[in-house]
mmCIF file of C-alpha atoms and ligand atoms in Angstrom:
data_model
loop_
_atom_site.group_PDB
_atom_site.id
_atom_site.type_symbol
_atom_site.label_atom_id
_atom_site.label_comp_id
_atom_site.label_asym_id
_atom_site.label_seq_id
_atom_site.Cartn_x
_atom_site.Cartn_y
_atom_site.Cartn_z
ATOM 1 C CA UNK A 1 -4.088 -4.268 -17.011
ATOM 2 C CA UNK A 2 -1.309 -1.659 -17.984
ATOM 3 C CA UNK A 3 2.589 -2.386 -16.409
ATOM 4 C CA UNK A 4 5.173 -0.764 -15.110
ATOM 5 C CA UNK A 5 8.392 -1.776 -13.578
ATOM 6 C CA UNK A 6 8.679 -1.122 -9.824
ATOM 7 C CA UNK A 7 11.921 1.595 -9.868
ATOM 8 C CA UNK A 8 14.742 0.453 -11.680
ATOM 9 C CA UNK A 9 14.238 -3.443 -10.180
ATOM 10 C CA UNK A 10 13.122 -4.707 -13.429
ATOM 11 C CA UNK A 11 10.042 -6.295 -11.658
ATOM 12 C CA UNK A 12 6.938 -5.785 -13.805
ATOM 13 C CA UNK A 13 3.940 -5.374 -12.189
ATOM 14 C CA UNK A 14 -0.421 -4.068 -12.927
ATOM 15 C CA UNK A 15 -0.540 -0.293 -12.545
ATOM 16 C CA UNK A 16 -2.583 -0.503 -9.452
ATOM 17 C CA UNK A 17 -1.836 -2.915 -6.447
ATOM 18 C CA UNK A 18 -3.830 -4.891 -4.338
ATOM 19 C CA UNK A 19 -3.769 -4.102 -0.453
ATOM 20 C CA UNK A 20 -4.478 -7.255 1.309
ATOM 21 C CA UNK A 21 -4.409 -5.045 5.104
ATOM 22 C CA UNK A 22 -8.638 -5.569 5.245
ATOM 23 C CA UNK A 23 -9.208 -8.836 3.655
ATOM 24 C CA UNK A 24 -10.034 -10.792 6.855
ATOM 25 C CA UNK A 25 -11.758 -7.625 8.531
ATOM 26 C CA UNK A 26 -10.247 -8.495 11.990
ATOM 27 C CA UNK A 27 -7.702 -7.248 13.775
ATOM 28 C CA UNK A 28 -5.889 -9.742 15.851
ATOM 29 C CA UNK A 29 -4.963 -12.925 15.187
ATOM 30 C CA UNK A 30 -8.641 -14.446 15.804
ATOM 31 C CA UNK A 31 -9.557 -17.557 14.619
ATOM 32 C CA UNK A 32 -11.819 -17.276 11.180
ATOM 33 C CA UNK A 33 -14.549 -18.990 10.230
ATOM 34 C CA UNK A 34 -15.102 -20.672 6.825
ATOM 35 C CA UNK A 35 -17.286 -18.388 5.327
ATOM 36 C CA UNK A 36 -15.225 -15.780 6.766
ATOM 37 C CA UNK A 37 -12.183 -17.356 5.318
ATOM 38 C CA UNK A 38 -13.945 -17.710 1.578
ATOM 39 C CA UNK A 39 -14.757 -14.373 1.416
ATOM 40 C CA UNK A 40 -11.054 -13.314 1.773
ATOM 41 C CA UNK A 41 -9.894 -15.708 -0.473
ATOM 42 C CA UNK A 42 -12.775 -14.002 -2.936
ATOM 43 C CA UNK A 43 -11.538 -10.884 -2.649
ATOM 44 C CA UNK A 44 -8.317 -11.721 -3.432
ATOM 45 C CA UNK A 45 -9.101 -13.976 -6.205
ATOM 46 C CA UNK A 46 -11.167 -11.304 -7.883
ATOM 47 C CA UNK A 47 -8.031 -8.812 -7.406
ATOM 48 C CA UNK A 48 -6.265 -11.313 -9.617
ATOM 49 C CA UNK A 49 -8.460 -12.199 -12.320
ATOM 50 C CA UNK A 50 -8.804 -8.407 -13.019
ATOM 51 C CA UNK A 51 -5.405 -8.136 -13.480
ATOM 52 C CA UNK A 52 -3.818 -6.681 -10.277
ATOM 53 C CA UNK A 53 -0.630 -8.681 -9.944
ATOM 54 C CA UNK A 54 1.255 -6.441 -7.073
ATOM 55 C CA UNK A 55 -0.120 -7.824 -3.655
ATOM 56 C CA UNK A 56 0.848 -5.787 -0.782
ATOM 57 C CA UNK A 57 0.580 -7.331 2.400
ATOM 58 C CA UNK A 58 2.471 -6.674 6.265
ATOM 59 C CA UNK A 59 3.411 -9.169 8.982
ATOM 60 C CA UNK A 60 1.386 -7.184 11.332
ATOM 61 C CA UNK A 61 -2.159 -7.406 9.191
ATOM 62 C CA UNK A 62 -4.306 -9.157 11.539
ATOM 63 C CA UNK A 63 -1.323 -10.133 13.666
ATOM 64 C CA UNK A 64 0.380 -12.782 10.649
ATOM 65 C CA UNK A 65 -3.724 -13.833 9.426
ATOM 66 C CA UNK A 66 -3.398 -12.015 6.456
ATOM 67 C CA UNK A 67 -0.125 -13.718 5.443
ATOM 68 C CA UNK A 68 -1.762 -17.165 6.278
ATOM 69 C CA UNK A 69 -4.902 -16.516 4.365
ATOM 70 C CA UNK A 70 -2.684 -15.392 1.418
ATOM 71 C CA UNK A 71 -1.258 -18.121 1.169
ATOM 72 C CA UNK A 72 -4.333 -20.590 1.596
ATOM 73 C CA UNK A 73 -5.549 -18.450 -1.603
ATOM 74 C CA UNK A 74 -2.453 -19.280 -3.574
ATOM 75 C CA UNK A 75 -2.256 -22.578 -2.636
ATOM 76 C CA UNK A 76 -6.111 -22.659 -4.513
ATOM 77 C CA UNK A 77 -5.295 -20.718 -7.714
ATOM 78 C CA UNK A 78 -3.257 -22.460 -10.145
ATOM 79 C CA UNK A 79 -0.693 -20.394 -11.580
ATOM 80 C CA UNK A 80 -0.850 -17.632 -9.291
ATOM 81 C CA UNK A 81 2.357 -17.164 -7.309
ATOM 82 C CA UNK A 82 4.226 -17.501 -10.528
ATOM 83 C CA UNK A 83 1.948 -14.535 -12.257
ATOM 84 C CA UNK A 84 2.281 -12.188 -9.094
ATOM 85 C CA UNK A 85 4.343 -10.032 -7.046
ATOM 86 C CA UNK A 86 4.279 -10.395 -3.316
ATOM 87 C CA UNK A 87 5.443 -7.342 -1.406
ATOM 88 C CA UNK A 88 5.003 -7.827 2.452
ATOM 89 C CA UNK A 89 6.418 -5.567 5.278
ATOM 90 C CA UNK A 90 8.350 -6.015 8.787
ATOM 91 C CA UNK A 91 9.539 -3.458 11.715
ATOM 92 C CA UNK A 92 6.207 -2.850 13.604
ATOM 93 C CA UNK A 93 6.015 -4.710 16.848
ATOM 94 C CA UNK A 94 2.914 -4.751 18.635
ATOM 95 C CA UNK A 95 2.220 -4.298 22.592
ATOM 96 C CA UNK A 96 2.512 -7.499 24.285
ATOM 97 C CA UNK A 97 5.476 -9.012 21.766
ATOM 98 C CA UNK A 98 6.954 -10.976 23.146
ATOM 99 C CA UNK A 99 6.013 -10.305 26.693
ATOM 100 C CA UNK A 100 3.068 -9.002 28.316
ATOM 101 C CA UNK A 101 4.718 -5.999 29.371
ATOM 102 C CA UNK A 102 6.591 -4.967 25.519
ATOM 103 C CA UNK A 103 5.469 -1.407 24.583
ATOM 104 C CA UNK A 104 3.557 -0.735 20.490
ATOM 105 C CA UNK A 105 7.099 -0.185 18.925
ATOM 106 C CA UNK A 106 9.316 -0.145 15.513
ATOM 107 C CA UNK A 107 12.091 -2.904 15.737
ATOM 108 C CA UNK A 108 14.426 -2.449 12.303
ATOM 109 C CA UNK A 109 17.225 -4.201 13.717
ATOM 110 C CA UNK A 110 19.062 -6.808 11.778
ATOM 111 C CA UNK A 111 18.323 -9.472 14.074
ATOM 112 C CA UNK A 112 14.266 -8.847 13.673
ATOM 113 C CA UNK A 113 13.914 -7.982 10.110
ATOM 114 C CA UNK A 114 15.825 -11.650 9.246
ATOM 115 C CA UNK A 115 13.712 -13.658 11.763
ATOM 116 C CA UNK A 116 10.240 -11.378 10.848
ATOM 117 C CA UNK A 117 10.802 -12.321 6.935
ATOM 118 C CA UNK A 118 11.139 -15.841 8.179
ATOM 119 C CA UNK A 119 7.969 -15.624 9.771
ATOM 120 C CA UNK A 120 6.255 -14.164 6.510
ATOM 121 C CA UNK A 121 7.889 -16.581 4.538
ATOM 122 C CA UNK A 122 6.374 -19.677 6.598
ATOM 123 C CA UNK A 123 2.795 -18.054 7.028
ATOM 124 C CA UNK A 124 2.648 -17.666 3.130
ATOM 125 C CA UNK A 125 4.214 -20.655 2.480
ATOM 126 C CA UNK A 126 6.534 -19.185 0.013
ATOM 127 C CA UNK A 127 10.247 -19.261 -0.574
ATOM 128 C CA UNK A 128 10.727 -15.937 -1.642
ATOM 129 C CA UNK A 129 9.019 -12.471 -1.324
ATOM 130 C CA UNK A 130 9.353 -10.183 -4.241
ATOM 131 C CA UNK A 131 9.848 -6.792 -2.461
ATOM 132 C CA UNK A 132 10.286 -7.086 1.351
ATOM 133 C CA UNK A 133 9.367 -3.348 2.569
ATOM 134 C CA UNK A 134 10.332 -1.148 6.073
ATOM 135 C CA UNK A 135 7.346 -0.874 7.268
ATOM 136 C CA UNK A 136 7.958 2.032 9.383
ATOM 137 C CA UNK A 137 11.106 3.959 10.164
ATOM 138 C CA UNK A 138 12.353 3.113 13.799
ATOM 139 C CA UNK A 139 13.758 6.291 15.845
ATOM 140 C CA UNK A 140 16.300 3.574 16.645
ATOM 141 C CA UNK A 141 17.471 2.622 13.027
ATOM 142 C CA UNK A 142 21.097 1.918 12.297
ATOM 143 C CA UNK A 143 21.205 1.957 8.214
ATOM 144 C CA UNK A 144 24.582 -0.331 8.325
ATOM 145 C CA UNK A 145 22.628 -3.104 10.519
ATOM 146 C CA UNK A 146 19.548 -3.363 8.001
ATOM 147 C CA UNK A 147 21.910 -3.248 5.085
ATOM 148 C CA UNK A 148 23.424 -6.516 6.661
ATOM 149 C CA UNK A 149 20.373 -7.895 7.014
ATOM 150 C CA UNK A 150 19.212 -7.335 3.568
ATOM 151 C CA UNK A 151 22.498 -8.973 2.308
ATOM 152 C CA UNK A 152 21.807 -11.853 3.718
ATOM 153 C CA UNK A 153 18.013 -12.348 2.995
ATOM 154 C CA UNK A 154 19.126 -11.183 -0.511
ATOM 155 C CA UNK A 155 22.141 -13.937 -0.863
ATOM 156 C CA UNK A 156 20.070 -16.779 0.318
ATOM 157 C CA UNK A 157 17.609 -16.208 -2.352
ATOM 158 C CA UNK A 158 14.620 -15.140 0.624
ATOM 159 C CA UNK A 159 14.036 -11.776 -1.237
ATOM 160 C CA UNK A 160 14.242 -10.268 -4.942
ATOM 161 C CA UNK A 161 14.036 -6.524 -4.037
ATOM 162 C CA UNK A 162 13.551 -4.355 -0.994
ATOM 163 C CA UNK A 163 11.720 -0.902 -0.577
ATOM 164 C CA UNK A 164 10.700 1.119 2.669
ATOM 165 C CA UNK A 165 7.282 2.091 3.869
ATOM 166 C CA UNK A 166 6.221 5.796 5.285
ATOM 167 C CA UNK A 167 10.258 7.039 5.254
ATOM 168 C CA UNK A 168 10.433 10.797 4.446
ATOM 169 C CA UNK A 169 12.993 11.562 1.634
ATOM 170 C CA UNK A 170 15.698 12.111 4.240
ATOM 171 C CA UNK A 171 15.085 8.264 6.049
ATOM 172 C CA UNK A 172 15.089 6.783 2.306
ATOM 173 C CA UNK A 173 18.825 8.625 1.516
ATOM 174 C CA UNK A 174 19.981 7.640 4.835
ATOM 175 C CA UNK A 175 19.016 4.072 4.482
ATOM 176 C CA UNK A 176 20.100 4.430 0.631
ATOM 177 C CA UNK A 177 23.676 5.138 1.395
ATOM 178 C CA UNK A 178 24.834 2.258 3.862
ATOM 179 C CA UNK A 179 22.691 0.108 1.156
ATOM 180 C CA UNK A 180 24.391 -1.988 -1.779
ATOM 181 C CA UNK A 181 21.251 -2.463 -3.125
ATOM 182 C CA UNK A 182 18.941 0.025 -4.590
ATOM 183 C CA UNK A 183 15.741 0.728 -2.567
ATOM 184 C CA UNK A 184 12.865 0.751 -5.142
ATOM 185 C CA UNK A 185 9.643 1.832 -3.643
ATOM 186 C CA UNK A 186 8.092 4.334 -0.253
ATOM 187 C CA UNK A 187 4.760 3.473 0.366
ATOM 188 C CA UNK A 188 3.058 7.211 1.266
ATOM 189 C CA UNK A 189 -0.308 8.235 2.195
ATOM 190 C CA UNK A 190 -1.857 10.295 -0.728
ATOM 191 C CA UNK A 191 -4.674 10.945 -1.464
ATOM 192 C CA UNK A 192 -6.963 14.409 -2.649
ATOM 193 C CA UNK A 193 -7.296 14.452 1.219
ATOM 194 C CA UNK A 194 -3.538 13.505 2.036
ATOM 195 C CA UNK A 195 -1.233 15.605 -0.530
ATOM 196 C CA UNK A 196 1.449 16.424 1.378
ATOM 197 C CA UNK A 197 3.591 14.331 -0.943
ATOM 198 C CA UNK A 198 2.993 16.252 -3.684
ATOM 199 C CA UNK A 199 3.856 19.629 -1.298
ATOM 200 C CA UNK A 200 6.944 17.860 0.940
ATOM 201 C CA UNK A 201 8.982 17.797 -2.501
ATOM 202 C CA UNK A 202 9.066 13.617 -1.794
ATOM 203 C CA UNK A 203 6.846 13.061 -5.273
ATOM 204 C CA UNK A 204 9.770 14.982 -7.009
ATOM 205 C CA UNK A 205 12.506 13.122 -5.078
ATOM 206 C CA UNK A 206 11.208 10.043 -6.256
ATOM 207 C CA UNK A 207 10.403 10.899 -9.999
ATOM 208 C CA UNK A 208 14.239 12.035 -10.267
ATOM 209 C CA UNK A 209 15.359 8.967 -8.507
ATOM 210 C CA UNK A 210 13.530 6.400 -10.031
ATOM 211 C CA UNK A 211 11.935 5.271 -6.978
ATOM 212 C CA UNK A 212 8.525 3.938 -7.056
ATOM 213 C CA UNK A 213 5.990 5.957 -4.738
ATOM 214 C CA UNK A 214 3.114 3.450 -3.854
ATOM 215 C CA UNK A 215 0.158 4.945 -2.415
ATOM 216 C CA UNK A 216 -1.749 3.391 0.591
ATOM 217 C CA UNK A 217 -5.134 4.350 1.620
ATOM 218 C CA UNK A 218 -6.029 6.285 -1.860
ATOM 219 C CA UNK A 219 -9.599 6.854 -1.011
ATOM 220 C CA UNK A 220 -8.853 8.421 2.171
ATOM 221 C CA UNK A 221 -9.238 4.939 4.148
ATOM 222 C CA UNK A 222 -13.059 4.678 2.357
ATOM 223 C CA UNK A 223 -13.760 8.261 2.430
ATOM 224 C CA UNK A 224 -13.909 9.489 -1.354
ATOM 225 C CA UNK A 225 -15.483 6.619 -2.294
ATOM 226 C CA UNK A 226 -18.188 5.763 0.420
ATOM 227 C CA UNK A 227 -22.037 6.352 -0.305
ATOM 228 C CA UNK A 228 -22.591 7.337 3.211
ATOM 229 C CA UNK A 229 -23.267 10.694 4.183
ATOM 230 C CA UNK A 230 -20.125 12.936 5.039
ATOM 231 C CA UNK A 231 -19.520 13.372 9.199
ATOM 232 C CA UNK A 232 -19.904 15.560 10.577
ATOM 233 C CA UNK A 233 -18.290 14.912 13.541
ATOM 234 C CA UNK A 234 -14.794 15.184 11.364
ATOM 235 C CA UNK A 235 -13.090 18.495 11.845
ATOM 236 C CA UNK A 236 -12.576 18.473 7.967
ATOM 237 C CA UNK A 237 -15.924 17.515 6.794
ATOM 238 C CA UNK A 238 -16.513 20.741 4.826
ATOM 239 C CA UNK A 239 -13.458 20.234 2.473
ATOM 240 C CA UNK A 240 -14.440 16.161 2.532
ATOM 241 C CA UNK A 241 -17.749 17.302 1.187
ATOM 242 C CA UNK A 242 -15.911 19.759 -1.701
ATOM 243 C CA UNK A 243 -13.834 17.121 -2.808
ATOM 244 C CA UNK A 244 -16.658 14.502 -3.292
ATOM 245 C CA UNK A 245 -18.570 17.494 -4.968
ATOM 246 C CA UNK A 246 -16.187 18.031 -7.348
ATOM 247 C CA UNK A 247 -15.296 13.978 -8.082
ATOM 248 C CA UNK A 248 -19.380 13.664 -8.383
ATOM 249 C CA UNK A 249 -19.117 16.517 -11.047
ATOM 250 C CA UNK A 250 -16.119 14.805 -12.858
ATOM 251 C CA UNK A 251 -17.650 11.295 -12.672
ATOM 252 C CA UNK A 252 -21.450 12.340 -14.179
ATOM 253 C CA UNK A 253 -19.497 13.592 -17.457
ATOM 254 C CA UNK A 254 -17.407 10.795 -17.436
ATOM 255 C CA UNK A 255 -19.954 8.475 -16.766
ATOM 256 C CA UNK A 256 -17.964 6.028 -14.195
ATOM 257 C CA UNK A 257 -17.787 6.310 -10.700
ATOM 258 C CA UNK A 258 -16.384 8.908 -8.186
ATOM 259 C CA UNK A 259 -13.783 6.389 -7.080
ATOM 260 C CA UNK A 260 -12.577 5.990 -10.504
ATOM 261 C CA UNK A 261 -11.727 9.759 -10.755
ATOM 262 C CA UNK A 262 -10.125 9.767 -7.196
ATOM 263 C CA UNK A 263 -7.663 7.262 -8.472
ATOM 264 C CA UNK A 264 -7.448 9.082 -11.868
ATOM 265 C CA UNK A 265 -6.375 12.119 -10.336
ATOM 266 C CA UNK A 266 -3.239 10.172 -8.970
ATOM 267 C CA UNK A 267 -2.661 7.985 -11.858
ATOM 268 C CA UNK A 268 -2.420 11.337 -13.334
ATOM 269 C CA UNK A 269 1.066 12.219 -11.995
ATOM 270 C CA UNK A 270 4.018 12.125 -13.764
ATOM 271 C CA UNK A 271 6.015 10.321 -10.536
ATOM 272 C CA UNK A 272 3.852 7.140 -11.713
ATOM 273 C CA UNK A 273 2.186 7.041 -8.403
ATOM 274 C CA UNK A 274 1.022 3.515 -7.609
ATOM 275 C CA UNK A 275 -2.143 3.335 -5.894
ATOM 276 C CA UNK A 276 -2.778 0.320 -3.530
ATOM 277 C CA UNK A 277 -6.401 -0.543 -3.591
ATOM 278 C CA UNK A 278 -8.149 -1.576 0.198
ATOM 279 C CA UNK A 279 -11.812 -2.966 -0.829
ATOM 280 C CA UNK A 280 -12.679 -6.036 -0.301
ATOM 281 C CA UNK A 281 -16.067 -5.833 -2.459
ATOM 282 C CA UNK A 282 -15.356 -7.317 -5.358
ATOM 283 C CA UNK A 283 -17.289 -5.319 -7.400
ATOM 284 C CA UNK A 284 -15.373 -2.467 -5.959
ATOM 285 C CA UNK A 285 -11.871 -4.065 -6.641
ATOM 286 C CA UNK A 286 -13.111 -4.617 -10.456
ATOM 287 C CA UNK A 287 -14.403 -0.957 -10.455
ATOM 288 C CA UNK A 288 -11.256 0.785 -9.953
ATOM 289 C CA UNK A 289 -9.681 -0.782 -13.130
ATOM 290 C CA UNK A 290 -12.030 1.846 -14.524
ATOM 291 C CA UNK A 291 -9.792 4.425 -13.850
ATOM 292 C CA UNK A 292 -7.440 3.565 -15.991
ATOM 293 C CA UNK A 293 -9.012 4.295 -18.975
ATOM 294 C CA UNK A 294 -9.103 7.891 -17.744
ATOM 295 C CA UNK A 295 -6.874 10.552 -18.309
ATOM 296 C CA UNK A 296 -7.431 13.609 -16.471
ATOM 297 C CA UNK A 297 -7.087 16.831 -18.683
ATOM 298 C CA UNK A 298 -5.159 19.305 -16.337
ATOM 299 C CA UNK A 299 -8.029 21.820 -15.907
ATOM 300 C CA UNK A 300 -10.143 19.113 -14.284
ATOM 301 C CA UNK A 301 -6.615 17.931 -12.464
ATOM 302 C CA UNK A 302 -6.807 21.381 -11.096
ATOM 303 C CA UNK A 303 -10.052 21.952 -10.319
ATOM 304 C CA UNK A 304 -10.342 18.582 -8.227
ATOM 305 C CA UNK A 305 -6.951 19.836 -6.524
ATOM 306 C CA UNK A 306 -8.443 22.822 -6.116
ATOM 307 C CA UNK A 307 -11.732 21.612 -4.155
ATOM 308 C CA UNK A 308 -9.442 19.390 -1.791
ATOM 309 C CA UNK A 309 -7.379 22.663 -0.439
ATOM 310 C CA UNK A 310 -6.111 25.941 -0.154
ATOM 311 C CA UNK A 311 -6.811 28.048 -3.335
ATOM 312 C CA UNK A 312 -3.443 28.101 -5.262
ATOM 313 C CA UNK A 313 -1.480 31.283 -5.084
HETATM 314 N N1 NAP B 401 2.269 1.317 4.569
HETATM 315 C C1 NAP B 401 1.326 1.667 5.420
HETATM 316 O O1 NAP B 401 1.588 2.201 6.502
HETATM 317 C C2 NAP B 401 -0.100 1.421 5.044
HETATM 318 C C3 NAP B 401 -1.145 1.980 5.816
HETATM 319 C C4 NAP B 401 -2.449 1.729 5.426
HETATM 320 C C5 NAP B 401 -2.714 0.940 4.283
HETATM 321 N N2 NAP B 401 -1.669 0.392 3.583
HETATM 322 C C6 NAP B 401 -1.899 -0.405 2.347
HETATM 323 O O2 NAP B 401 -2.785 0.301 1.506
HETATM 324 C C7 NAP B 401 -3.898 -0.518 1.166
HETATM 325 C C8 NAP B 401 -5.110 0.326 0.931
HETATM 326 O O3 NAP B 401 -5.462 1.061 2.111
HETATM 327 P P1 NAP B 401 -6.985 1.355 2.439
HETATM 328 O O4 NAP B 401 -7.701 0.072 2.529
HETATM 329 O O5 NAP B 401 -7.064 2.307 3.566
HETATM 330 O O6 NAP B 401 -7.427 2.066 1.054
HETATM 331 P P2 NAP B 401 -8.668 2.994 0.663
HETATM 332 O O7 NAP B 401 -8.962 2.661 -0.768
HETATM 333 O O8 NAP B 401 -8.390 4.413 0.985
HETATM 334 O O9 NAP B 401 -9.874 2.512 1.570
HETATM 335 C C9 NAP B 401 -10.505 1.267 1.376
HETATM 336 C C10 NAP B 401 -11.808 1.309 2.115
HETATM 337 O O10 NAP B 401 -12.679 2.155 1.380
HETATM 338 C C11 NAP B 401 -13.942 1.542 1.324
HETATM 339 N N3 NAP B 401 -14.735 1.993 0.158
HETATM 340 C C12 NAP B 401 -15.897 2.650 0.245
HETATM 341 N N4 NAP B 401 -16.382 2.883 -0.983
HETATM 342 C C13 NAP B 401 -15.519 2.356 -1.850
HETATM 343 C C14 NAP B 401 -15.513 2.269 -3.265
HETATM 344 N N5 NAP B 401 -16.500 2.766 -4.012
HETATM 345 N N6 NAP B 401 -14.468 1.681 -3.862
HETATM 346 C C15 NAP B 401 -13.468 1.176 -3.113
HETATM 347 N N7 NAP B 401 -13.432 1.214 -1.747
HETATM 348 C C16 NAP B 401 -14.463 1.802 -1.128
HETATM 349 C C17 NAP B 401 -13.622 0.061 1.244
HETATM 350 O O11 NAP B 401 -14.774 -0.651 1.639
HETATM 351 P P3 NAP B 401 -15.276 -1.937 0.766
HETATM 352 O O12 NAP B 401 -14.314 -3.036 1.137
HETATM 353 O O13 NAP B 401 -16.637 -2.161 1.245
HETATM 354 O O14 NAP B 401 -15.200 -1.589 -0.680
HETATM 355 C C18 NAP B 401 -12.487 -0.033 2.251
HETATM 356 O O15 NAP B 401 -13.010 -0.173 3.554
HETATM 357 C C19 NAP B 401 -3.978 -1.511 2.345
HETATM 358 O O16 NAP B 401 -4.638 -2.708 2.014
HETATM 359 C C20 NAP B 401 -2.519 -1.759 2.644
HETATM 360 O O17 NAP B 401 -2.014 -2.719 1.723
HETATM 361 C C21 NAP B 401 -0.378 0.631 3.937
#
């Protein structure tokens, strides 16, 4: 698969990334059964022998079972840890952590960040993550305390590189300054549903700054891609049903798949946006590659942009 390097870190990575968030389809920390546990390991597998060698994971994926399972699967694949890049995330805290009573909140103080990447660190069975990412930004934050912190993890060799995760541009510079390192990557929704990043002036920030912007749920969390019928129960089903239209159009004279020109039309930007892919159907996760081998002229660019919103001034 094509490279790039992840901002100016010098870590080289596959053009697309592999989201691990739905690989063991549960959402708390339930127990899994084998087969269960085989088809994660699958889907991961088949991320890797297609190339993708940026895994994306978070602490709070199935409550620390997507960490564990991760790590099972590299344990089983000779070779893989050393081919790969593992980026995993901290900062979200769950209701009932620790205590029955704790409140869904963002924790990026220094004292959580170091013992949450020692968490990650055990689940996967790793010594060292490869880019260790905010997962969200905490009303709270104090940049000077999670610079500390990322000394330290830095120093004793428990991370390479460090990015954030849903900052705006302002959060990133913030965070930037108190910082001796550089911060490499924000992971953003976009999409042809989500473009506010291309609107919000972030994409721009990013491409002049040499940060890398990863994008999370690039099908619209399934929604570009899926074979089921549009609902109609979603307010924006009419402009969901334009954008598929217009990808179906695109695909038949391509001949490859709808999903393949949803990513395109990303790939397609000049801030080297890096989508993260979510299936867990490994014909799916193969499928995608596909869109690499397309390059979008900017009249069907347009057009697609044009189907997903507003007409353009
Ligand atoms: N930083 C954050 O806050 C944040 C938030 C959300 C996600 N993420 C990251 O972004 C990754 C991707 O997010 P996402 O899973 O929502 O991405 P997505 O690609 O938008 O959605 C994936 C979903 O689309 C479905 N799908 C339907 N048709 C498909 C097709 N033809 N090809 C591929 N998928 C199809 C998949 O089902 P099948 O499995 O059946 O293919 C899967 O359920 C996550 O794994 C995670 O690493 C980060």
């Amino acid at each position: 698969m094509q490279t790039i390097t992840l901002g100016e870190s010098g870590l080289e990575c596959s053009r697309l990334a592999y989201g691990c968030w739905r690989v063991t389809g549960v959402i708390n920390h339930a127990p899994i059964d084998e087969e269960h546990e085989k088809k994660s390991h699958k889907a991961i597998t088949t991320a890797y022998e297609a190339g993708y060698t940026l895994f994306d994971l978070a602490d709070i994926y199935s409550d620390g079972l997507v960490e564990e399972v991760f790590g099972r699967t590299l344990k089983e694949v000779s070779g893989m840890r050393e081919n790969i890049l593992i980026a995993t995330k901290c900062g979200i805290r769950q209701k009932g952590n620790p205590s029955k009573e704790s409140p869904h909140r963002y924790d990026l103080s220094r004292e959580h960040i170091l013992n949450s990447c020692e968490a990650s660190l055990r689940r996967m069975e790793i010594d060292c993550i490869d880019l260790y990412q905010l997962h969200r930004p905490d009303y709270l934050m104090d940049p000077r305390e999670i610079a500390s912190a990322f000394e330290e993890l830095k120093q004793a060799g428990k991370v390479r590189e460090f990015g954030v995760s849903n900052f705006t541009v302002d959060q990133l510079n913030h965070l930037q300054a108190a910082c001796p390192m550089k911060l490499h990557c924000n992971q953003v929704e976009i999409s042809l549903i989500h473009r506010n990043a291309l609107e919000d002036g972030s994409l721009d920030y990013y491409q002049s700054h040499d940060v890398t912007p990863l994008a999370w749920s690039p099908l619209a969390q399934g929604k570009l891609g899926s074979e089921y019928p549009v609902s109609m129960r979603n307010p924006k089903h009419t402009q969901e049903q334009a954008v598929r239209d217009a990808l179906n159009l695109v695909a038949k004279e391509k001949d490859c798949s709808r999903t393949a020109v949803a990513l395109a039309w990303l790939l397609r930007h000049p801030a080297v946006i890096v989508p993260i892919i979510g299936s867990t159907n490994p014909e799916h996760i193969r499928d995608a590659t596909a869109a690499l081998d397309l390059l979008l002229p900017r009249e069907e660019w347009y057009r697609l942009m044009a189907a997903a919103g507003e007409p353009l001034p």
